Short mmCIF file of C-alpha atoms (C1' of nucleotides) in Angstrom, two decimals:
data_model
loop_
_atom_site.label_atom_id
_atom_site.label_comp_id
_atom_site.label_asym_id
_atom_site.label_seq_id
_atom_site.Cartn_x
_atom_site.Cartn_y
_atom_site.Cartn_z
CA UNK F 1 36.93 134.74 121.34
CA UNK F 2 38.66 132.96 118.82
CA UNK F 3 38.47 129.37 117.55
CA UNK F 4 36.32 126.98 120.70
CA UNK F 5 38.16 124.63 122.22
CA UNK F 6 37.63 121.07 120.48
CA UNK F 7 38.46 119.11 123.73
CA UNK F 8 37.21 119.01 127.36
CA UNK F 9 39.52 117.38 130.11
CA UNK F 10 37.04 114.64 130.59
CA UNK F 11 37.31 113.39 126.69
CA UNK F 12 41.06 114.09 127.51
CA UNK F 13 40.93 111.77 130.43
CA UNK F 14 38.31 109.64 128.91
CA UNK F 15 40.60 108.74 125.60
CA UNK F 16 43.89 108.15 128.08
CA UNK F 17 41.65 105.50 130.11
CA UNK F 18 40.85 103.80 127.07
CA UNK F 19 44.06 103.29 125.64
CA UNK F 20 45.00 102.30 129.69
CA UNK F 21 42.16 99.84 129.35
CA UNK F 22 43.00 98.67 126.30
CA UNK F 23 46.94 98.29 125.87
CA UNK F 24 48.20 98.73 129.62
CA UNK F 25 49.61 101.51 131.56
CA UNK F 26 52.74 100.88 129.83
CA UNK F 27 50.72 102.08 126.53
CA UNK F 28 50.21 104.89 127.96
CA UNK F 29 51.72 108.17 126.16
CA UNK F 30 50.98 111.41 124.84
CA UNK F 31 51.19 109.86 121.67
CA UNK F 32 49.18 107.03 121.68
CA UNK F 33 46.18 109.08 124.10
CA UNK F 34 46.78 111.78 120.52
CA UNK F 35 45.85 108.98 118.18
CA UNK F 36 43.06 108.06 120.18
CA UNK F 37 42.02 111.35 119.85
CA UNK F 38 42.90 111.31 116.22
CA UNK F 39 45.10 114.17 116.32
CA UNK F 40 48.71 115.54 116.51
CA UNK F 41 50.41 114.63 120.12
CA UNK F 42 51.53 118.47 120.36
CA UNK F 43 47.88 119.17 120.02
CA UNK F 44 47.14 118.25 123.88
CA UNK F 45 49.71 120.70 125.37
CA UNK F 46 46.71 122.79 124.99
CA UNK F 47 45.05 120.76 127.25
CA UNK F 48 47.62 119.46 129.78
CA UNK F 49 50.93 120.95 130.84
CA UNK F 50 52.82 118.11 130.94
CA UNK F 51 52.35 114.29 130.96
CA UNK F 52 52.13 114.08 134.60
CA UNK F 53 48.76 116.45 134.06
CA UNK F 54 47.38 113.97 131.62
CA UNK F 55 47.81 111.17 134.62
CA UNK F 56 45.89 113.20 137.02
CA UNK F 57 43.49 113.87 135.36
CA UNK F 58 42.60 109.83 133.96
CA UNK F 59 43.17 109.63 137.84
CA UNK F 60 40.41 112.23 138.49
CA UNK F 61 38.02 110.39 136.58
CA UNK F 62 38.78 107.14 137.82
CA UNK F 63 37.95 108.28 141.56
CA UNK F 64 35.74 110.65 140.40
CA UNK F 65 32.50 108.06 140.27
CA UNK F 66 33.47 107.00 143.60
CA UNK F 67 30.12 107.60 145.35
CA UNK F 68 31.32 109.80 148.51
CA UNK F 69 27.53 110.14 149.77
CA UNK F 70 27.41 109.33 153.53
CA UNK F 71 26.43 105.76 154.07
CA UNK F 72 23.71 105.65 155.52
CA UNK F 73 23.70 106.49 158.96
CA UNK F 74 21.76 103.98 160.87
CA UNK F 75 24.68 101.29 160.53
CA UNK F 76 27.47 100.98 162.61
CA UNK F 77 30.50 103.41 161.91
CA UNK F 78 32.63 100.52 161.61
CA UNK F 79 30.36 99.18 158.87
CA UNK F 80 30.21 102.42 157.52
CA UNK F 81 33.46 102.59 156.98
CA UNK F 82 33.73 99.38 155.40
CA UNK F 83 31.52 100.55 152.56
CA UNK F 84 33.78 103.92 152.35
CA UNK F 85 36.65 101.32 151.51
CA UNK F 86 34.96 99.27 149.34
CA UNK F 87 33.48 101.66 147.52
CA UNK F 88 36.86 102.87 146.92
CA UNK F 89 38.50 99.59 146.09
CA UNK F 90 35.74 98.55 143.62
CA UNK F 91 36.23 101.96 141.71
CA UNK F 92 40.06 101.54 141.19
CA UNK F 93 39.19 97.79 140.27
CA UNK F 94 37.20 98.93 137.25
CA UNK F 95 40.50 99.71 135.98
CA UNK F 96 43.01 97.24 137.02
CA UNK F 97 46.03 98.48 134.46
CA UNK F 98 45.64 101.96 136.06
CA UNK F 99 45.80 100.91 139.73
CA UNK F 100 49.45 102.01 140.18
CA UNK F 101 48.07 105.63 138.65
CA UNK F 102 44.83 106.04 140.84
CA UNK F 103 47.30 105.10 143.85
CA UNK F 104 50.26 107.47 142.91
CA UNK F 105 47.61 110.11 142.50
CA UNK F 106 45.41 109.95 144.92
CA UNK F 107 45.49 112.57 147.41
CA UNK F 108 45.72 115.32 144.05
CA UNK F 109 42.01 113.88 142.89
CA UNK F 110 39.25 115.35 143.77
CA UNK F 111 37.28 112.86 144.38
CA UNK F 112 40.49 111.58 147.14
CA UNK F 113 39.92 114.22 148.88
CA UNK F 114 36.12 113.98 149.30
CA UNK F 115 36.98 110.06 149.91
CA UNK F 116 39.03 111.24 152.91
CA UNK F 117 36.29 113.99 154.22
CA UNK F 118 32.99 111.43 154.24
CA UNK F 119 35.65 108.51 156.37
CA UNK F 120 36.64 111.72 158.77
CA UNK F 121 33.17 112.40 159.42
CA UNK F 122 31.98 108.78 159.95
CA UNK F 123 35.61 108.69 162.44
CA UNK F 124 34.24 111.87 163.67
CA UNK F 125 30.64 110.39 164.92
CA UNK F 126 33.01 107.63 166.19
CA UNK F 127 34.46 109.42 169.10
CA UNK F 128 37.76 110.07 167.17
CA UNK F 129 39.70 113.75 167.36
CA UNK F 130 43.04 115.25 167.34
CA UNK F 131 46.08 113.07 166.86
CA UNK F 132 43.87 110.44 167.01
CA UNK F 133 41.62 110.61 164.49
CA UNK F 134 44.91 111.79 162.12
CA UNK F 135 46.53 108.27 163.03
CA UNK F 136 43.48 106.76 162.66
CA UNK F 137 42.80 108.58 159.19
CA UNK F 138 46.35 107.59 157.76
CA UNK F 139 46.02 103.92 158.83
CA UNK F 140 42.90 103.48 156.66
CA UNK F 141 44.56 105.31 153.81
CA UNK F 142 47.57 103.27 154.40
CA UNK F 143 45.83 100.02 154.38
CA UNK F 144 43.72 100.40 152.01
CA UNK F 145 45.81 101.66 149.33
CA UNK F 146 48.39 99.08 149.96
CA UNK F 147 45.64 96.45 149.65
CA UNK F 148 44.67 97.85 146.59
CA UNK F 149 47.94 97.32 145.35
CA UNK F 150 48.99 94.39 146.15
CA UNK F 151 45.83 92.50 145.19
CA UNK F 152 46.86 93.68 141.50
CA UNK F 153 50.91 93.13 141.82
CA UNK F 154 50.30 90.49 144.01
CA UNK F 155 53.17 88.64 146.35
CA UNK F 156 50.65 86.68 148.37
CA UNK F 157 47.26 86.17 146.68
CA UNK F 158 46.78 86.96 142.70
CA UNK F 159 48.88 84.66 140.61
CA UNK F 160 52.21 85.51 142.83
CA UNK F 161 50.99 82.94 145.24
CA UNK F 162 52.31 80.17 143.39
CA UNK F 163 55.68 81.50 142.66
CA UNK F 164 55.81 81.47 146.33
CA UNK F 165 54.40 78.31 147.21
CA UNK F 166 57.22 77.14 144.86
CA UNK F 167 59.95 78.21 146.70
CA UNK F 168 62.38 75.60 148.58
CA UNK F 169 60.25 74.51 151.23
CA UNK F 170 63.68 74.08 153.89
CA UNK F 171 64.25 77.55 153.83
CA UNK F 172 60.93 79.40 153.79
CA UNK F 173 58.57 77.15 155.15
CA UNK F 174 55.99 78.91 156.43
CA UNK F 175 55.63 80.89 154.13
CA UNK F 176 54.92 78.43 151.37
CA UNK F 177 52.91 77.19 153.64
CA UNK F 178 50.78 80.13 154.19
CA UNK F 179 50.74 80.83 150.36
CA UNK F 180 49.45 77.19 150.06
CA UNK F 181 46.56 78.24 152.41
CA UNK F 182 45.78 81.67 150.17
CA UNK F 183 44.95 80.13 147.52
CA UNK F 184 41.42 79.36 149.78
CA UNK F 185 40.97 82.58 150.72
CA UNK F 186 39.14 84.58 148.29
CA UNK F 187 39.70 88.28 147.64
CA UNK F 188 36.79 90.16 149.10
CA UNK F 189 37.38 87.92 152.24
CA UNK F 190 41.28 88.99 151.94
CA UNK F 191 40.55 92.64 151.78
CA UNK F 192 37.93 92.57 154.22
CA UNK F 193 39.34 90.27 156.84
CA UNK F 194 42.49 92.98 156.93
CA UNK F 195 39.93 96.16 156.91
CA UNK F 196 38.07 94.45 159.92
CA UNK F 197 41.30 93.26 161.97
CA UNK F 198 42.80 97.18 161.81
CA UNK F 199 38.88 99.00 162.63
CA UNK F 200 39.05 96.45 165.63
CA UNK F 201 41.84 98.08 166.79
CA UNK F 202 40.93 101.55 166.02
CA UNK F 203 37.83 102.62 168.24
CA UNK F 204 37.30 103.47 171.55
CA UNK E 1 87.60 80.22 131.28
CA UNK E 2 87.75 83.38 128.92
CA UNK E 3 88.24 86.40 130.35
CA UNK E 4 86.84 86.99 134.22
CA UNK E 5 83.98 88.94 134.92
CA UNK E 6 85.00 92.13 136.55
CA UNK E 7 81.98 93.00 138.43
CA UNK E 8 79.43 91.53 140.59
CA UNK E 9 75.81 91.96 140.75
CA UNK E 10 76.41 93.69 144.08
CA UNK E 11 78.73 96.05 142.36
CA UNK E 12 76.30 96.83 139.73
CA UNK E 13 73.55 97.33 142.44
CA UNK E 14 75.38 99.45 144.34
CA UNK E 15 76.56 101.84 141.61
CA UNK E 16 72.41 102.41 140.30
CA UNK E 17 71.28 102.67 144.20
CA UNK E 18 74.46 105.83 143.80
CA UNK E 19 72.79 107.18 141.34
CA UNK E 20 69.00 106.92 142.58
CA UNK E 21 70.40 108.55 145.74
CA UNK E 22 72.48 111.39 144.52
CA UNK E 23 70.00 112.15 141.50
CA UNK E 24 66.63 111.09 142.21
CA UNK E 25 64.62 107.58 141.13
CA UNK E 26 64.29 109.79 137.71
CA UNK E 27 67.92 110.03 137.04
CA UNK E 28 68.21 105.66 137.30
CA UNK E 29 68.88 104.04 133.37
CA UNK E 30 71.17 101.65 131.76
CA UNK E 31 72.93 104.78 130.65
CA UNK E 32 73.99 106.73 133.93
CA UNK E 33 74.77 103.36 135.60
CA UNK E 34 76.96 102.44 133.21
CA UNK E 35 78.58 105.67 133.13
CA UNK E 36 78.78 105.40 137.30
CA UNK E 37 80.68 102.45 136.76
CA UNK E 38 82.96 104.10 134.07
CA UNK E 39 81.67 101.35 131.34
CA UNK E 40 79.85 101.29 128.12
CA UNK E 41 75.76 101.22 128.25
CA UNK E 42 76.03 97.95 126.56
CA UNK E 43 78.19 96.37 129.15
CA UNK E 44 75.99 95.98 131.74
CA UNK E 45 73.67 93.62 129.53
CA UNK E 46 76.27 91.00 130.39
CA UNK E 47 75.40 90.76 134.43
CA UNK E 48 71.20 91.98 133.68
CA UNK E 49 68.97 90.53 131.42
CA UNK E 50 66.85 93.89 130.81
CA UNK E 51 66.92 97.46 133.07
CA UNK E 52 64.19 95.51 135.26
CA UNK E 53 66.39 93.36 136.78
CA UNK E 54 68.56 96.07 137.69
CA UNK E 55 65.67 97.19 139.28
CA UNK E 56 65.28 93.99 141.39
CA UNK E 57 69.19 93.96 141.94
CA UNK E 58 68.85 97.64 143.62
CA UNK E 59 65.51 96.27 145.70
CA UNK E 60 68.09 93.25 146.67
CA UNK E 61 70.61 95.38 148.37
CA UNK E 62 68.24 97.74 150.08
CA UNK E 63 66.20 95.05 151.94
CA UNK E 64 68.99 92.69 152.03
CA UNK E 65 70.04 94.42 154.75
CA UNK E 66 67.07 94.30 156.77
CA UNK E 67 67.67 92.18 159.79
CA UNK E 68 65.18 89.43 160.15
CA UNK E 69 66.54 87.19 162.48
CA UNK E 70 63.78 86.56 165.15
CA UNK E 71 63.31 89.05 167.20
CA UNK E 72 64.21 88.66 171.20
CA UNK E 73 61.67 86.00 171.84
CA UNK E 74 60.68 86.83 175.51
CA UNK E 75 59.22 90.27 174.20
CA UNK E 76 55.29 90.02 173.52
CA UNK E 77 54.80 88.89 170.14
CA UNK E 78 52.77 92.22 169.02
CA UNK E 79 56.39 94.34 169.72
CA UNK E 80 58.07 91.15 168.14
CA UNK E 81 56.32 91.93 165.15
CA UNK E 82 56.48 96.23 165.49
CA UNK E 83 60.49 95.52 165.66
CA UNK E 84 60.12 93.89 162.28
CA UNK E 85 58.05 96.57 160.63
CA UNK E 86 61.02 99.21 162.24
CA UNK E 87 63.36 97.34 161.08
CA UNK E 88 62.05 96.98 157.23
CA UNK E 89 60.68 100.99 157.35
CA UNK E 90 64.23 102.20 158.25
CA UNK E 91 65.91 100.08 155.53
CA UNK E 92 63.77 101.65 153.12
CA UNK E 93 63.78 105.25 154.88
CA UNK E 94 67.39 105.06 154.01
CA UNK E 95 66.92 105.10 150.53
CA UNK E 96 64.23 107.55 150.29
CA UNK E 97 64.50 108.34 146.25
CA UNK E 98 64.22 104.33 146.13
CA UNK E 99 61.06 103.72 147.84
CA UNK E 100 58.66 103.47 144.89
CA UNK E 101 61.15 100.71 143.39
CA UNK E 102 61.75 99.01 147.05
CA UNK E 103 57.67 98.61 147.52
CA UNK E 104 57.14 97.65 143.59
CA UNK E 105 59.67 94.47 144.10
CA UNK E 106 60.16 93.96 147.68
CA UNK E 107 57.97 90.40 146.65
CA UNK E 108 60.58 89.61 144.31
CA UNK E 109 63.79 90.30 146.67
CA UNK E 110 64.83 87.51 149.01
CA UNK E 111 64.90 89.96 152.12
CA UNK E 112 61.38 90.24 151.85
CA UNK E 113 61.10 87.48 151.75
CA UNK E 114 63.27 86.26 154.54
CA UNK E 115 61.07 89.30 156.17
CA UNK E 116 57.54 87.40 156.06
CA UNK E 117 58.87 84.49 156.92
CA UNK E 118 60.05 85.38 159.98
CA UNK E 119 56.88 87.78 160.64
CA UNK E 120 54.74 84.24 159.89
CA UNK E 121 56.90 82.67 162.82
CA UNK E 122 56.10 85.23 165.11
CA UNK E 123 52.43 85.24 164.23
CA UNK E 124 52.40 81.47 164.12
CA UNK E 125 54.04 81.51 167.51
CA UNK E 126 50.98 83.99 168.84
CA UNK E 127 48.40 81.03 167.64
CA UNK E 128 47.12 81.79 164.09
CA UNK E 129 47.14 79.45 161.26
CA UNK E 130 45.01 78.65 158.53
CA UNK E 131 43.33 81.45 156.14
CA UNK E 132 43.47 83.84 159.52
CA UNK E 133 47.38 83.35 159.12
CA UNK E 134 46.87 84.54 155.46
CA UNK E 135 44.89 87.34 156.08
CA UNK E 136 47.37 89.10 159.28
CA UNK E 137 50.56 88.51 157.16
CA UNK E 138 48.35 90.13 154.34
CA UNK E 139 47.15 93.04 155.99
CA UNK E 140 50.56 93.89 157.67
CA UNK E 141 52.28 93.88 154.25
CA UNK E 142 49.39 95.99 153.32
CA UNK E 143 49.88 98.43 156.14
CA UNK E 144 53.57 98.56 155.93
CA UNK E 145 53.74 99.48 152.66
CA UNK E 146 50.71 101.64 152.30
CA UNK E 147 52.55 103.69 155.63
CA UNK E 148 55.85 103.65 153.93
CA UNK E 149 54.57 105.07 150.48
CA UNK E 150 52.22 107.79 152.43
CA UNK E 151 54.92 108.73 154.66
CA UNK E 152 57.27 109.43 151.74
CA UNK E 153 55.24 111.29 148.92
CA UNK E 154 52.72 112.39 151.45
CA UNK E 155 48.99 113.81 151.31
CA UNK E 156 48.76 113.49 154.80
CA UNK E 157 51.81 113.71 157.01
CA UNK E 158 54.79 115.31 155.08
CA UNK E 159 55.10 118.52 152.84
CA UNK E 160 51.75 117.77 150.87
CA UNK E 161 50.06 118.69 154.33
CA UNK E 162 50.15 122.36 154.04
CA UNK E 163 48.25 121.73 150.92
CA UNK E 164 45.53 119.96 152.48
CA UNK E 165 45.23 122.23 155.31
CA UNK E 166 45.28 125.69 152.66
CA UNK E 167 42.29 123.75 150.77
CA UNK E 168 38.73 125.77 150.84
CA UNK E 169 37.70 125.09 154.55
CA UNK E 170 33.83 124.69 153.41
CA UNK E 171 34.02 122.36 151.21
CA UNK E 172 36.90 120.16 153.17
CA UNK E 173 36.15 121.14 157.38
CA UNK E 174 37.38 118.02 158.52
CA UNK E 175 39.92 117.40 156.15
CA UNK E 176 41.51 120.68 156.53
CA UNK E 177 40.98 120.50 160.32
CA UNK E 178 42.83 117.30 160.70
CA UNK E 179 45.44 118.12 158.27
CA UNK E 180 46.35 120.67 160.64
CA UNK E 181 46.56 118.73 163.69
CA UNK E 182 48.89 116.62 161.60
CA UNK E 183 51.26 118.77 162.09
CA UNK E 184 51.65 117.82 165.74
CA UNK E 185 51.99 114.23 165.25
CA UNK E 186 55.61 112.92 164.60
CA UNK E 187 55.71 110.71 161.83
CA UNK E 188 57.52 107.47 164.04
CA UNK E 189 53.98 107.98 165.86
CA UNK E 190 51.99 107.67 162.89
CA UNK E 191 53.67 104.69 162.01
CA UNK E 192 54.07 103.03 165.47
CA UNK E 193 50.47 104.41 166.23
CA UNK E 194 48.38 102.89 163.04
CA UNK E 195 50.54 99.92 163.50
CA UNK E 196 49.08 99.52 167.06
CA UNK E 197 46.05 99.88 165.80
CA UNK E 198 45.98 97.14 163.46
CA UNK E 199 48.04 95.01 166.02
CA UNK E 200 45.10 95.34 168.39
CA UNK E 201 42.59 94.04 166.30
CA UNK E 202 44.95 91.18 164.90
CA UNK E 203 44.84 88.61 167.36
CA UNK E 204 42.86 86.86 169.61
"C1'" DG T 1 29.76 140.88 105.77
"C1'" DC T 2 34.71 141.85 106.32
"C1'" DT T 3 38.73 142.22 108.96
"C1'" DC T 4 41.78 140.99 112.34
"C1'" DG T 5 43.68 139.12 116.65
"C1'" DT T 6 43.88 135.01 119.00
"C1'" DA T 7 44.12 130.55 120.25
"C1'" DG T 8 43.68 125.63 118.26
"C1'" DG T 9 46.28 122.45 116.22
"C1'" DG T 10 50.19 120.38 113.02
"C1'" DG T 11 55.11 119.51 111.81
"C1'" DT T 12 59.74 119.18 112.78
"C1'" DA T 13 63.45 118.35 115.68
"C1'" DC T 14 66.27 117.40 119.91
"C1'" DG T 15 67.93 114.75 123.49
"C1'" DC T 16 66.70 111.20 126.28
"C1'" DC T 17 65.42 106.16 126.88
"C1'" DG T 18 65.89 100.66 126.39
"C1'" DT T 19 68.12 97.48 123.75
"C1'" DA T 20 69.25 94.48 119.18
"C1'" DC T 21 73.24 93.54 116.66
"C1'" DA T 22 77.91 93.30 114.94
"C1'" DC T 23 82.35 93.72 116.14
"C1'" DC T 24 86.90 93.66 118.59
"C1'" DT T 25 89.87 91.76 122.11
"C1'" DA T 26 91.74 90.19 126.63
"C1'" DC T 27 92.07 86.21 128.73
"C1'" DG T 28 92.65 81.14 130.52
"C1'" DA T 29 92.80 76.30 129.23
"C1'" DG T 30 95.21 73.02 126.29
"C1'" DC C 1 101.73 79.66 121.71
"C1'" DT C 2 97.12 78.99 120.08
"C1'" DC C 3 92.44 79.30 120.10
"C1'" DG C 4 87.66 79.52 121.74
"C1'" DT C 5 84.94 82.08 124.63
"C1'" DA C 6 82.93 85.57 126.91
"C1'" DG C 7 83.65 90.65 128.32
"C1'" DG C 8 83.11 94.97 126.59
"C1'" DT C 9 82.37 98.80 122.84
"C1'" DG C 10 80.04 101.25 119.11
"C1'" DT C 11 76.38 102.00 116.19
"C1'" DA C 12 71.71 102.24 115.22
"C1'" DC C 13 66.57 102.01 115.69
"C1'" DG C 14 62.19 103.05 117.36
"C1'" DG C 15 59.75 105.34 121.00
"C1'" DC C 16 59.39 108.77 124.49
"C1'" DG C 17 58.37 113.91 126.35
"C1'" DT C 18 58.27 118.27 124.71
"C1'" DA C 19 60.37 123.05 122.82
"C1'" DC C 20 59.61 125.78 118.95
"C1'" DC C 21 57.58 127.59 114.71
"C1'" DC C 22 54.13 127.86 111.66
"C1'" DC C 23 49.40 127.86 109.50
"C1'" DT C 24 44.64 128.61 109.91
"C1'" DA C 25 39.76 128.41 111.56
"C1'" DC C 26 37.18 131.08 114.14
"C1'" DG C 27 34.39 134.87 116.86
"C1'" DA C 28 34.26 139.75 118.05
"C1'" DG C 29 34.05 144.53 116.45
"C1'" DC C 30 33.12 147.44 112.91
#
DNA sequence: GCTCGTAGGGGTACGCCGTACACCTACGAG
DNA sequence: CTCGTAGGTGTACGGCGTACCCCTACGAGC
């Protein structure tokens, strides 16, 4: 009844993004998302509770355009999967300084959870129930957010690889040697190469 | 020739991995580790360059005492390389306040890397090379550490199943549904069992 | 159209944090 | 015994999250 609200959580989220975008995750403050806002930084504890609210919610936008349609039906689950991961990866990637966020996050965003219920129903159509379609379900979740992570912090691939491939050769040399060989492996082929090696092993 | 140091870096380590144990990942700064070792704040700037490599110091000591010498070679090479994911999940399991920090800069820590090398030797004995090499080694660190982060602030598996399963049932069937029969699968199967998985698509 | 209760928003302040800097001092080499 | 060096302390600064208090712009009820 009195005074409207100024603010809705998506300009909220929206403003904490940019200044993610922007400056870094380290940037990121109640402060500094204030100023974007261009006002006071007690001014969004009308929005948010706390600063861990502000995250999830720049989370819940970030996996929020995550399209979590059905693919389409006529492909192979396995395939269809594949685009369930990738449509997942290529959202987070839109925002690289937030990855550690969207990961930490996940499973309290909406659009997580609607991730999680499209890949159970393509698992579903695949034969999978019971404790094995759970395993099955965590796996993915577990691969692919720990792909998604280390392709941005990366050890092996990203600019990492080098730092390994200069290590002392006597002690460690395969894996210089392997790092040596990432360097001709691109990305995508990374990320699906691993995605493809684990659905092998998950059906029938 | 002045004046000995009095502590090591182990020392240090061990007094912040005290704290992070007793009072949360939260609790960890240059202040309460000094104070654990019954020094000034300042003090501790003369063994670590900045509080992040204290960070890498704890990550040291918690995977430097993973075991990676080669696993009993007449074993087949997939349970050759489950004994090394055991091994590096119950190093970190024992530290479970630390496991954010222990994924962020396992890289960086010479246990992990110690662990991939002798993971590449096992894989390397099983007949990959090349970019396929890459890609294995790749996905298991993704797996590992993807498992080892769900299994410890959990959406699935873990107290943030309830949650999942008490979420509106028409919106989320399968998602709910499965979140319940979570709660018959151990988490050592989850691991072992999306580890399998992966395995079984991995080589050949 | 005026009043009034309410919620939006600002300002100040506190106790944390990491760490730059200046200082004192215990020690070992000569 | 002296002296240079490096270990360790204390102080201080800017930034953080946020508790608390205040002012005020607004919409509902008359």
């Amino acid at each position: 009844m009195p005074r409207p609200r100024s603010l809705t959580p998506d300009r909220l989220a929206a403003a904490a993004l940019a200044v993610v975008d922007r400056d870094g995750l380290a940037a990121l403050s109640m402060r500094t998302t204030a100023k974007e806002l261009g006002m006071s930084p007690m001014g969004l504890y009308r929005y948010v509770a706390d600063r861990d609210e502000l995250e999830r919610l720049v989370v819940d936008r970030i996996l929020g355009d995550v399209d979590t349609t059905p693919p389409p039906g006529d492909a192979p689950w396995r395939e269809r999967v594949e685009a369930m991961a990738c449509r997942l990866r290529d959202a987070v990637a839109r925002h690289p300084e937030a990855v550690p966020l969207a990961l930490a996050h996940r499973h309290r965003a909406a659009g997580g959870l609607r991730w999680s219920e499209t890949v159970l129903a393509i698992l579903t159509g695949a034969g999978l129930d019971g404790p094995r379609r759970v395993v099955a379900l965590r796996a993915l979740h577990a691969y692919v957010s720990g792909a998604i992570q280390l392709e941005h912090r990366g050890p092996l691939s990203g600019p990492g690889t080098e730092a390994i491939a200069a290590l002392p050769g006597d002690r460690f040399p395969l894996l210089t040697a392997t790092a040596r060989d990432a360097g001709g492996v691109a990305p995508d082929e990374e990320f699906l190469g691993g995605l493809r090696m684990l659905l092998r092993g998950l059906g029938d």
